[in-house]
GROMACS .gro file of C-alpha atoms in nm:
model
  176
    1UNK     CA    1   7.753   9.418  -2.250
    2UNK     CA    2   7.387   9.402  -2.372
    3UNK     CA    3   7.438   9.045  -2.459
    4UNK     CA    4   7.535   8.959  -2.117
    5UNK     CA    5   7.295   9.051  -1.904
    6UNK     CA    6   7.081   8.829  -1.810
    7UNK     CA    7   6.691   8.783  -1.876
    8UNK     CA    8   6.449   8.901  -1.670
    9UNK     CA    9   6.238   8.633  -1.472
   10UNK     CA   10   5.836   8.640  -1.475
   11UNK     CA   11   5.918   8.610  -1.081
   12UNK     CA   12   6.165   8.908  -1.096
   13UNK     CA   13   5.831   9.131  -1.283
   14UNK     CA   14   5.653   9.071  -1.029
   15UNK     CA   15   5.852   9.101  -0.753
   16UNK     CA   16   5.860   9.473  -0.881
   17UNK     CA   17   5.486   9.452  -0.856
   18UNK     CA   18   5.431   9.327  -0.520
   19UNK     CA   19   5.278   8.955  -0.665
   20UNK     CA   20   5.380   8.615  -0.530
   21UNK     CA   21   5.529   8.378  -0.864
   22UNK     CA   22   5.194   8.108  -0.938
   23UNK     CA   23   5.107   7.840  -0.771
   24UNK     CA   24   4.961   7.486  -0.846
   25UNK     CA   25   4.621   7.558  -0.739
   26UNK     CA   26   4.573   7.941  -0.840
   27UNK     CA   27   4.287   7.994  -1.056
   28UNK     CA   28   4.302   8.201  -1.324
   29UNK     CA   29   4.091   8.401  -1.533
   30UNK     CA   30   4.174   8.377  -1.929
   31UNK     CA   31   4.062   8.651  -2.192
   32UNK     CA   32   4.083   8.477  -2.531
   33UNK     CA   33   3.980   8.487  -2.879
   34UNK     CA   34   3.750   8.240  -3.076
   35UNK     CA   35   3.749   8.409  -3.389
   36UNK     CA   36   3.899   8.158  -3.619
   37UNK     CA   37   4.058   8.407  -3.836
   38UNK     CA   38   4.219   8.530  -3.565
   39UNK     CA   39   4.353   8.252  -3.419
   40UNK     CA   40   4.467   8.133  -3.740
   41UNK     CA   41   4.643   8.467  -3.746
   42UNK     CA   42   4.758   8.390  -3.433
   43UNK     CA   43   4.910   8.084  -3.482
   44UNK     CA   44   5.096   8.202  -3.816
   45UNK     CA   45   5.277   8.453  -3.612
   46UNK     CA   46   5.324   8.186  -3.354
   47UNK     CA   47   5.494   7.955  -3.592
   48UNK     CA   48   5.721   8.226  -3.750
   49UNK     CA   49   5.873   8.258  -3.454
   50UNK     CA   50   5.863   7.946  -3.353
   51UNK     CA   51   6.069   7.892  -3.703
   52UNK     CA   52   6.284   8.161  -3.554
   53UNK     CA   53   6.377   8.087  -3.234
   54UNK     CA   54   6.224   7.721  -3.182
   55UNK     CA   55   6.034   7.612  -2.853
   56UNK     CA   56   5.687   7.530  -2.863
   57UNK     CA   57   5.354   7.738  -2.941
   58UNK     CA   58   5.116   7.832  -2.634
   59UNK     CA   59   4.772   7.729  -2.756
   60UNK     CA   60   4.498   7.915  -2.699
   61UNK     CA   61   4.666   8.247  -2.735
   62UNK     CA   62   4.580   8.422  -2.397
   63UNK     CA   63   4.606   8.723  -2.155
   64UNK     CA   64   4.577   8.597  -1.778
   65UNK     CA   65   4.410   8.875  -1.674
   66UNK     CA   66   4.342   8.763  -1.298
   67UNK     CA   67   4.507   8.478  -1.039
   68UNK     CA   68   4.350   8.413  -0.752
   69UNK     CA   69   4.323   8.125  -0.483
   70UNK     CA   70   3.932   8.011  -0.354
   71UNK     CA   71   3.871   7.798  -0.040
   72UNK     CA   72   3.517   7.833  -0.049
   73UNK     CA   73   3.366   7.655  -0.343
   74UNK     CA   74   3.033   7.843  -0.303
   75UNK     CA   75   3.210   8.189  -0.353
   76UNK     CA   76   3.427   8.051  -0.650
   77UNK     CA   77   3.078   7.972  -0.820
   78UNK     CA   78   2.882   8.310  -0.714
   79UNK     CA   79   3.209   8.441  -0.895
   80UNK     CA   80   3.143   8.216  -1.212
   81UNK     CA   81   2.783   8.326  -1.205
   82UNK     CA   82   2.850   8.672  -1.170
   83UNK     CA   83   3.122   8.735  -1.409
   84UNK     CA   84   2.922   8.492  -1.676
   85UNK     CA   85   2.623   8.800  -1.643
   86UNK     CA   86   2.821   9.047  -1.664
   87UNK     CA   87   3.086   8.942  -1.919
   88UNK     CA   88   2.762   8.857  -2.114
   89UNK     CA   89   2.693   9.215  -2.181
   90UNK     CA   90   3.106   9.299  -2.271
   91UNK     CA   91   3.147   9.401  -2.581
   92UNK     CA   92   3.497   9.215  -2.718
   93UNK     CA   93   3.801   9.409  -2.728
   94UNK     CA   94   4.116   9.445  -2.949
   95UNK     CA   95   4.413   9.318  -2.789
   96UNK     CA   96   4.744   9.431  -2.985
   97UNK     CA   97   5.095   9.313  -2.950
   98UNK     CA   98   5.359   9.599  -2.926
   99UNK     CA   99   5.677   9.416  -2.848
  100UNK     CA  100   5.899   9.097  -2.810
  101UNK     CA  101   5.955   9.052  -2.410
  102UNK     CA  102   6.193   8.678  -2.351
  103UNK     CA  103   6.137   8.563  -1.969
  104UNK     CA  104   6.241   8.274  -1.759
  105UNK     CA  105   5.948   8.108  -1.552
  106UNK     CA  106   6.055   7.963  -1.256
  107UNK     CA  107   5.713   7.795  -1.191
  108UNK     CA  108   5.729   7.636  -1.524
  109UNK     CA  109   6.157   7.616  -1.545
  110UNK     CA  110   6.134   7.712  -1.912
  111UNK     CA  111   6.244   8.052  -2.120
  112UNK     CA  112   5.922   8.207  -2.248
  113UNK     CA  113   5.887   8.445  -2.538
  114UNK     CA  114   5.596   8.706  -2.438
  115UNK     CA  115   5.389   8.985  -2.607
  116UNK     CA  116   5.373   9.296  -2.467
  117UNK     CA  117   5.024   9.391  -2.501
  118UNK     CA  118   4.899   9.778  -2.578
  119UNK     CA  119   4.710   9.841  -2.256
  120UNK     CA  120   4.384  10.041  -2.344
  121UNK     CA  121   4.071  10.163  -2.245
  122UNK     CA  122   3.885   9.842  -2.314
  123UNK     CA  123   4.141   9.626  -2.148
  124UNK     CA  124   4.104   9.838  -1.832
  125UNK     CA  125   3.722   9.849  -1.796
  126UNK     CA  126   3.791   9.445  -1.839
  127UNK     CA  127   4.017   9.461  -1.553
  128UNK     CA  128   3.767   9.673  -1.316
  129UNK     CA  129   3.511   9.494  -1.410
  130UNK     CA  130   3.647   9.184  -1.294
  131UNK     CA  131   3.811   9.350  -0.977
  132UNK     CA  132   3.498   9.437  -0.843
  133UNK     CA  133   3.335   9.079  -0.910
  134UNK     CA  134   3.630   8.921  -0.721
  135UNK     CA  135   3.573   9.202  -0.500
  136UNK     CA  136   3.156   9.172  -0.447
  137UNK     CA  137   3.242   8.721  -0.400
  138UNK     CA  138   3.458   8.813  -0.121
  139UNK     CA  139   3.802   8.672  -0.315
  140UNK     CA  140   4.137   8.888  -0.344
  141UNK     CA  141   4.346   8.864  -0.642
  142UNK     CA  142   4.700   8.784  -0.633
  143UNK     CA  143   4.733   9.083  -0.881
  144UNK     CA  144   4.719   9.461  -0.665
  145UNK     CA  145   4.379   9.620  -0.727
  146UNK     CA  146   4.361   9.794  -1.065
  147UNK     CA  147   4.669   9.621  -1.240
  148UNK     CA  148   4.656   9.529  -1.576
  149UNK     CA  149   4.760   9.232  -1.704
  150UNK     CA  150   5.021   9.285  -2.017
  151UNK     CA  151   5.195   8.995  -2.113
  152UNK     CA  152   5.081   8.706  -2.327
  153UNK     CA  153   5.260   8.355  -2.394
  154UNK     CA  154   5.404   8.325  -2.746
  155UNK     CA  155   5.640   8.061  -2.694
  156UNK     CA  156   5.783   7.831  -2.421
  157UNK     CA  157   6.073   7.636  -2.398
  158UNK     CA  158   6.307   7.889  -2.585
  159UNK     CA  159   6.693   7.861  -2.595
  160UNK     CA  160   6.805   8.173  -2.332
  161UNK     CA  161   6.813   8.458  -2.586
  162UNK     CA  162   7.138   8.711  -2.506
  163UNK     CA  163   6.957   8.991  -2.637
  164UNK     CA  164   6.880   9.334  -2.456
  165UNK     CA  165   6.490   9.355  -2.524
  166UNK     CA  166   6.561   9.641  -2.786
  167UNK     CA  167   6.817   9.444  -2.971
  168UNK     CA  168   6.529   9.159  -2.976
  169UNK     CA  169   6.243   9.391  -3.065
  170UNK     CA  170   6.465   9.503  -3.364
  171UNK     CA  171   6.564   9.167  -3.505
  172UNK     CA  172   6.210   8.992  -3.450
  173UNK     CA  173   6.044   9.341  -3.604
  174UNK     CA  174   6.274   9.292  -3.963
  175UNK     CA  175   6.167   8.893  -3.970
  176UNK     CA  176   5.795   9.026  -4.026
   0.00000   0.00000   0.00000
């Protein structure tokens, strides 16, 4: 029964959440690391389950934390401007992985293999922080006031898994 049911769609998690699936021409705001030893960390864990369950890695590693659409060039750079001063001053976070979650992207017509993301204290002062920059420049996210982003891109272009999300969590957590 598990095994049958079929995998969620990025479009279908939103839905829930009131957000229209990405467009061509969003923009989208990228939190990232540049450690090396990180990414190198990063990439390791990439490849084992790339190994695993084949596809391709997503490089850089990243959290979209906003989408958004700009008509005015002017307020897209006040925006840049802005969030460059302020971001200046934002001390980097930890972002941790707690979970295996496979999705279909319409937009992209390929299976995905996602992190689910602890969402802390850091991550949501990020979020606000951002919110009211989009806010002050006049430009509405496609994401509802105060959400926080929670999935990153491990892999694209996965076979369609037939496993419940626990079943997968389970198998992926003994392949450590």
């Amino acid at each position: 029964e598990a095994r049958s049911r079929r995998i969620q769609t990025i479009e279908d998690t939103l839905a829930q959440k009131a957000v229209r699936p990405a467009k061509e021409d969003d923009i989208c705001i990228l939190v990232y690391t540049r450690d090396l030893e990180e990414n190198a960390h990063l990439r390791g864990s990439q490849a084992l389950l790339q190994t695993m369950l084949g596809g391709r890695v997503v490089t850089p590693v990243h959290l979209t934390s906003h989408r958004f659409e700009v008509q005015d060039d002017k307020a897209l750079q006040l925006l840049i401007q802005n969030l460059a001063d302020r971001l200046e001053r934002f001390r980097p976070f930890p972002v941790t992985a707690i979970s295996y979650v496979p999705l279909y992207s319409a937009f992209r017509e390929v299976n995905l293999l996602k992190w689910r993301i602890r969402t802390d204290v850091e991550l949501y002062r990020f979020t606000m922080l951002v919110d009211g920059e989009l806010e002050s420049a006049g430009i509405h996210s496609i994401y509802p006031q105060g959400w926080v982003s929670s999935l990153v891109t491990a892999l694209e272009d996965i076979p369609e898994l037939c496993f419940d999300r626990h079943e997968l969590n389970q198998n992926l957590q003994i392949a450590k």
